[in-house]
Amino acid sequence: MSIKPDIVQRAEQPYIGVRGTVTMDTFAKIADRIPELIGSLIQQGSQIAGAPFFRYTQIDMDHELEVEAGIPITAAVDIQGDQFTDVLPAGRYVSYTHIGHPDQLADITGQLVNWAAEQGLTLDNTGQRWGCRLEILKTNPTVEPDMTKWETELAIRLAD
């Protein structure tokens, strides 16, 4: 499969999130927190500003991943427990939308990183640490339970 990414400009985006250190086998530990975040925002009457996402801050596929689950917000919110608020940074991003099972995302992300290198683009990372590397979950699994039809935008900020 050959992907055709875009370069997009993204504005700064506030969000509420939770973070954790997981492996590929324990990823659900962070992924399963998205409904809790959405529920917290609904309970407060807060406006959700976009699709839920995972933000990868450190990746060692052989060991552990530092990952945040986040929900974009329009205004300040009250946080509970280990929740936090932060801002996704503005900038130019390499972006590609994948339609298919989430198990394919590691391969697709590899293709995206390779494509950027072939184009002479520098990604915002230092080794295993990433400035802003996102998987944006465009499909609501309660509406579309067939994971082979899920739409996920991969977006990685460029270093410029």
PDB file of C-alpha atoms in Angstrom:
ATOM      1  CA  MET A   1       0.000   0.000   0.000  1.00  0.00           C
ATOM      2  CA  SER A   2       1.262   3.455  -0.850  1.00  0.00           C
ATOM      3  CA  ILE A   3       0.018   6.355   1.250  1.00  0.00           C
ATOM      4  CA  LYS A   4      -0.406   9.948   0.066  1.00  0.00           C
ATOM      5  CA  PRO A   5      -0.131  12.240   3.103  1.00  0.00           C
ATOM      6  CA  ASP A   6      -0.844  15.958   3.221  1.00  0.00           C
ATOM      7  CA  ILE A   7       0.955  18.798   4.959  1.00  0.00           C
ATOM      8  CA  VAL A   8      -1.622  20.707   7.007  1.00  0.00           C
ATOM      9  CA  GLN A   9      -1.500  23.731   9.283  1.00  0.00           C
ATOM     10  CA  ARG A  10      -3.100  23.059  12.653  1.00  0.00           C
ATOM     11  CA  ALA A  11      -4.051  25.744  15.156  1.00  0.00           C
ATOM     12  CA  GLU A  12      -3.265  25.447  18.851  1.00  0.00           C
ATOM     13  CA  GLN A  13      -5.926  23.263  20.521  1.00  0.00           C
ATOM     14  CA  PRO A  14      -6.665  23.071  24.263  1.00  0.00           C
ATOM     15  CA  TYR A  15      -7.645  19.655  25.579  1.00  0.00           C
ATOM     16  CA  ILE A  16      -8.394  17.635  28.677  1.00  0.00           C
ATOM     17  CA  GLY A  17      -6.553  14.370  29.043  1.00  0.00           C
ATOM     18  CA  VAL A  18      -5.124  11.529  31.073  1.00  0.00           C
ATOM     19  CA  ARG A  19      -1.711   9.972  30.555  1.00  0.00           C
ATOM     20  CA  GLY A  20      -0.153   6.651  31.206  1.00  0.00           C
ATOM     21  CA  THR A  21       2.765   4.384  30.473  1.00  0.00           C
ATOM     22  CA  VAL A  22       1.574   1.294  28.627  1.00  0.00           C
ATOM     23  CA  THR A  23       2.724  -1.486  26.338  1.00  0.00           C
ATOM     24  CA  MET A  24       0.967  -2.545  23.156  1.00  0.00           C
ATOM     25  CA  ASP A  25      -0.630  -5.335  25.222  1.00  0.00           C
ATOM     26  CA  THR A  26      -1.880  -2.944  27.942  1.00  0.00           C
ATOM     27  CA  PHE A  27      -2.894  -0.048  25.644  1.00  0.00           C
ATOM     28  CA  ALA A  28      -6.536  -0.425  26.693  1.00  0.00           C
ATOM     29  CA  LYS A  29      -5.497   0.913  30.123  1.00  0.00           C
ATOM     30  CA  ILE A  30      -5.303   4.400  28.559  1.00  0.00           C
ATOM     31  CA  ALA A  31      -7.719   3.930  25.627  1.00  0.00           C
ATOM     32  CA  ASP A  32     -10.563   2.903  27.926  1.00  0.00           C
ATOM     33  CA  ARG A  33     -10.353   6.273  29.695  1.00  0.00           C
ATOM     34  CA  ILE A  34     -11.822   8.210  26.737  1.00  0.00           C
ATOM     35  CA  PRO A  35     -15.472   7.599  27.776  1.00  0.00           C
ATOM     36  CA  GLU A  36     -14.594   8.864  31.285  1.00  0.00           C
ATOM     37  CA  LEU A  37     -13.180  12.096  29.820  1.00  0.00           C
ATOM     38  CA  ILE A  38     -16.213  12.609  27.591  1.00  0.00           C
ATOM     39  CA  GLY A  39     -18.538  11.920  30.532  1.00  0.00           C
ATOM     40  CA  SER A  40     -16.674  14.437  32.686  1.00  0.00           C
ATOM     41  CA  LEU A  41     -17.087  17.119  30.016  1.00  0.00           C
ATOM     42  CA  ILE A  42     -20.778  16.333  29.472  1.00  0.00           C
ATOM     43  CA  GLN A  43     -21.397  16.415  33.228  1.00  0.00           C
ATOM     44  CA  GLN A  44     -19.871  19.915  33.379  1.00  0.00           C
ATOM     45  CA  GLY A  45     -21.851  21.100  30.357  1.00  0.00           C
ATOM     46  CA  SER A  46     -18.557  21.742  28.548  1.00  0.00           C
ATOM     47  CA  GLN A  47     -18.293  21.967  24.798  1.00  0.00           C
ATOM     48  CA  ILE A  48     -16.275  19.252  23.047  1.00  0.00           C
ATOM     49  CA  ALA A  49     -14.237  20.813  20.233  1.00  0.00           C
ATOM     50  CA  GLY A  50     -13.322  17.756  18.181  1.00  0.00           C
ATOM     51  CA  ALA A  51     -12.626  14.048  17.984  1.00  0.00           C
ATOM     52  CA  PRO A  52     -10.872  12.135  20.777  1.00  0.00           C
ATOM     53  CA  PHE A  53      -7.207  11.380  20.218  1.00  0.00           C
ATOM     54  CA  PHE A  54      -4.128   9.613  21.492  1.00  0.00           C
ATOM     55  CA  ARG A  55      -0.977  11.700  21.810  1.00  0.00           C
ATOM     56  CA  TYR A  56       2.234   9.681  21.867  1.00  0.00           C
ATOM     57  CA  THR A  57       4.961  11.491  23.809  1.00  0.00           C
ATOM     58  CA  GLN A  58       7.525   8.686  23.991  1.00  0.00           C
ATOM     59  CA  ILE A  59       7.628   5.485  21.979  1.00  0.00           C
ATOM     60  CA  ASP A  60       9.723   2.397  22.537  1.00  0.00           C
ATOM     61  CA  MET A  61       7.759  -0.298  20.714  1.00  0.00           C
ATOM     62  CA  ASP A  62       9.865  -3.014  22.359  1.00  0.00           C
ATOM     63  CA  HIS A  63       9.082  -1.801  25.880  1.00  0.00           C
ATOM     64  CA  GLU A  64       6.751   1.024  26.874  1.00  0.00           C
ATOM     65  CA  LEU A  65       4.839   3.925  25.392  1.00  0.00           C
ATOM     66  CA  GLU A  66       3.979   7.192  27.112  1.00  0.00           C
ATOM     67  CA  VAL A  67       0.525   8.031  25.801  1.00  0.00           C
ATOM     68  CA  GLU A  68      -2.180  10.569  26.517  1.00  0.00           C
ATOM     69  CA  ALA A  69      -5.863  10.102  25.768  1.00  0.00           C
ATOM     70  CA  GLY A  70      -7.393  13.502  25.088  1.00  0.00           C
ATOM     71  CA  ILE A  71     -10.544  15.371  24.157  1.00  0.00           C
ATOM     72  CA  PRO A  72     -10.345  18.829  22.490  1.00  0.00           C
ATOM     73  CA  ILE A  73     -12.181  21.528  24.472  1.00  0.00           C
ATOM     74  CA  THR A  74     -13.380  25.062  23.752  1.00  0.00           C
ATOM     75  CA  ALA A  75     -12.943  26.573  27.228  1.00  0.00           C
ATOM     76  CA  ALA A  76     -11.409  25.908  30.638  1.00  0.00           C
ATOM     77  CA  VAL A  77     -12.826  22.917  32.501  1.00  0.00           C
ATOM     78  CA  ASP A  78     -12.643  21.479  35.988  1.00  0.00           C
ATOM     79  CA  ILE A  79     -10.321  18.497  36.207  1.00  0.00           C
ATOM     80  CA  GLN A  80     -10.801  15.476  38.434  1.00  0.00           C
ATOM     81  CA  GLY A  81      -8.325  12.929  39.792  1.00  0.00           C
ATOM     82  CA  ASP A  82      -5.428  12.382  37.405  1.00  0.00           C
ATOM     83  CA  GLN A  83      -6.963  14.420  34.585  1.00  0.00           C
ATOM     84  CA  PHE A  84      -5.047  17.448  33.271  1.00  0.00           C
ATOM     85  CA  THR A  85      -5.444  20.186  30.695  1.00  0.00           C
ATOM     86  CA  ASP A  86      -2.860  21.087  28.082  1.00  0.00           C
ATOM     87  CA  VAL A  87      -2.597  22.446  24.547  1.00  0.00           C
ATOM     88  CA  LEU A  88      -1.742  20.656  21.330  1.00  0.00           C
ATOM     89  CA  PRO A  89       0.823  22.914  19.661  1.00  0.00           C
ATOM     90  CA  ALA A  90       0.115  24.857  16.480  1.00  0.00           C
ATOM     91  CA  GLY A  91       2.253  24.131  13.467  1.00  0.00           C
ATOM     92  CA  ARG A  92       2.634  22.232  10.248  1.00  0.00           C
ATOM     93  CA  TYR A  93       1.759  18.558  10.455  1.00  0.00           C
ATOM     94  CA  VAL A  94       2.168  15.579   8.163  1.00  0.00           C
ATOM     95  CA  SER A  95      -1.339  14.127   8.064  1.00  0.00           C
ATOM     96  CA  TYR A  96      -2.877  10.959   6.676  1.00  0.00           C
ATOM     97  CA  THR A  97      -6.332   9.512   7.251  1.00  0.00           C
ATOM     98  CA  HIS A  98      -6.481   5.719   7.430  1.00  0.00           C
ATOM     99  CA  ILE A  99      -9.684   3.743   7.009  1.00  0.00           C
ATOM    100  CA  GLY A 100      -9.288   0.280   8.474  1.00  0.00           C
ATOM    101  CA  HIS A 101      -8.590  -1.728  11.576  1.00  0.00           C
ATOM    102  CA  PRO A 102      -6.505  -0.015  14.292  1.00  0.00           C
ATOM    103  CA  ASP A 103      -4.086  -2.976  14.180  1.00  0.00           C
ATOM    104  CA  GLN A 104      -2.844  -1.520  10.866  1.00  0.00           C
ATOM    105  CA  LEU A 105      -1.865   1.837  12.368  1.00  0.00           C
ATOM    106  CA  ALA A 106       1.689   0.887  13.377  1.00  0.00           C
ATOM    107  CA  ASP A 107       2.487  -0.055   9.770  1.00  0.00           C
ATOM    108  CA  ILE A 108       0.724   3.017   8.365  1.00  0.00           C
ATOM    109  CA  THR A 109       2.576   5.263  10.825  1.00  0.00           C
ATOM    110  CA  GLY A 110       5.872   3.721   9.699  1.00  0.00           C
ATOM    111  CA  GLN A 111       4.951   4.539   6.102  1.00  0.00           C
ATOM    112  CA  LEU A 112       4.075   8.094   7.122  1.00  0.00           C
ATOM    113  CA  VAL A 113       7.440   8.574   8.869  1.00  0.00           C
ATOM    114  CA  ASN A 114       9.272   7.119   5.849  1.00  0.00           C
ATOM    115  CA  TRP A 115       7.331   9.358   3.460  1.00  0.00           C
ATOM    116  CA  ALA A 116       8.291  12.442   5.479  1.00  0.00           C
ATOM    117  CA  ALA A 117      11.970  11.417   5.371  1.00  0.00           C
ATOM    118  CA  GLU A 118      11.788  10.844   1.596  1.00  0.00           C
ATOM    119  CA  GLN A 119      10.375  14.369   1.209  1.00  0.00           C
ATOM    120  CA  GLY A 120      13.233  15.834   3.262  1.00  0.00           C
ATOM    121  CA  LEU A 121      10.868  16.824   6.080  1.00  0.00           C
ATOM    122  CA  THR A 122      12.050  16.866   9.692  1.00  0.00           C
ATOM    123  CA  LEU A 123       9.582  15.544  12.246  1.00  0.00           C
ATOM    124  CA  ASP A 124       9.316  17.100  15.714  1.00  0.00           C
ATOM    125  CA  ASN A 125      11.049  14.344  17.640  1.00  0.00           C
ATOM    126  CA  THR A 126      14.296  13.625  19.414  1.00  0.00           C
ATOM    127  CA  GLY A 127      14.902   9.910  19.388  1.00  0.00           C
ATOM    128  CA  GLN A 128      11.911   8.275  21.022  1.00  0.00           C
ATOM    129  CA  ARG A 129      10.424  11.586  22.336  1.00  0.00           C
ATOM    130  CA  TRP A 130       7.784  13.287  20.189  1.00  0.00           C
ATOM    131  CA  GLY A 131       6.634  16.912  20.234  1.00  0.00           C
ATOM    132  CA  CYS A 132       3.164  16.106  18.921  1.00  0.00           C
ATOM    133  CA  ARG A 133       2.306  12.737  17.383  1.00  0.00           C
ATOM    134  CA  LEU A 134      -1.430  12.071  17.209  1.00  0.00           C
ATOM    135  CA  GLU A 135      -3.963   9.400  16.339  1.00  0.00           C
ATOM    136  CA  ILE A 136      -7.283  11.219  15.979  1.00  0.00           C
ATOM    137  CA  LEU A 137     -10.269   8.881  16.304  1.00  0.00           C
ATOM    138  CA  LYS A 138     -12.777  10.046  13.690  1.00  0.00           C
ATOM    139  CA  THR A 139     -15.205   7.130  14.096  1.00  0.00           C
ATOM    140  CA  ASN A 140     -17.557   6.681  17.020  1.00  0.00           C
ATOM    141  CA  PRO A 141     -17.407   2.937  17.832  1.00  0.00           C
ATOM    142  CA  THR A 142     -20.956   3.008  19.216  1.00  0.00           C
ATOM    143  CA  VAL A 143     -22.171   4.127  15.767  1.00  0.00           C
ATOM    144  CA  GLU A 144     -19.797   1.961  13.676  1.00  0.00           C
ATOM    145  CA  PRO A 145     -18.773  -1.210  15.542  1.00  0.00           C
ATOM    146  CA  ASP A 146     -16.962  -2.703  12.496  1.00  0.00           C
ATOM    147  CA  MET A 147     -13.317  -1.828  13.210  1.00  0.00           C
ATOM    148  CA  THR A 148     -12.362  -2.380   9.548  1.00  0.00           C
ATOM    149  CA  LYS A 149     -14.412   0.736   8.731  1.00  0.00           C
ATOM    150  CA  TRP A 150     -12.902   3.002  11.383  1.00  0.00           C
ATOM    151  CA  GLU A 151     -11.347   6.285  10.252  1.00  0.00           C
ATOM    152  CA  THR A 152      -8.194   7.443  12.081  1.00  0.00           C
ATOM    153  CA  GLU A 153      -6.195  10.536  11.207  1.00  0.00           C
ATOM    154  CA  LEU A 154      -2.477  10.273  11.889  1.00  0.00           C
ATOM    155  CA  ALA A 155      -0.860  13.685  12.399  1.00  0.00           C
ATOM    156  CA  ILE A 156       2.791  14.315  13.269  1.00  0.00           C
ATOM    157  CA  ARG A 157       4.087  17.844  13.780  1.00  0.00           C
ATOM    158  CA  LEU A 158       7.022  18.989  11.699  1.00  0.00           C
ATOM    159  CA  ALA A 159      10.057  20.482  13.422  1.00  0.00           C
ATOM    160  CA  ASP A 160       9.829  23.812  11.596  1.00  0.00           C
TER     161      ASP A 160
END
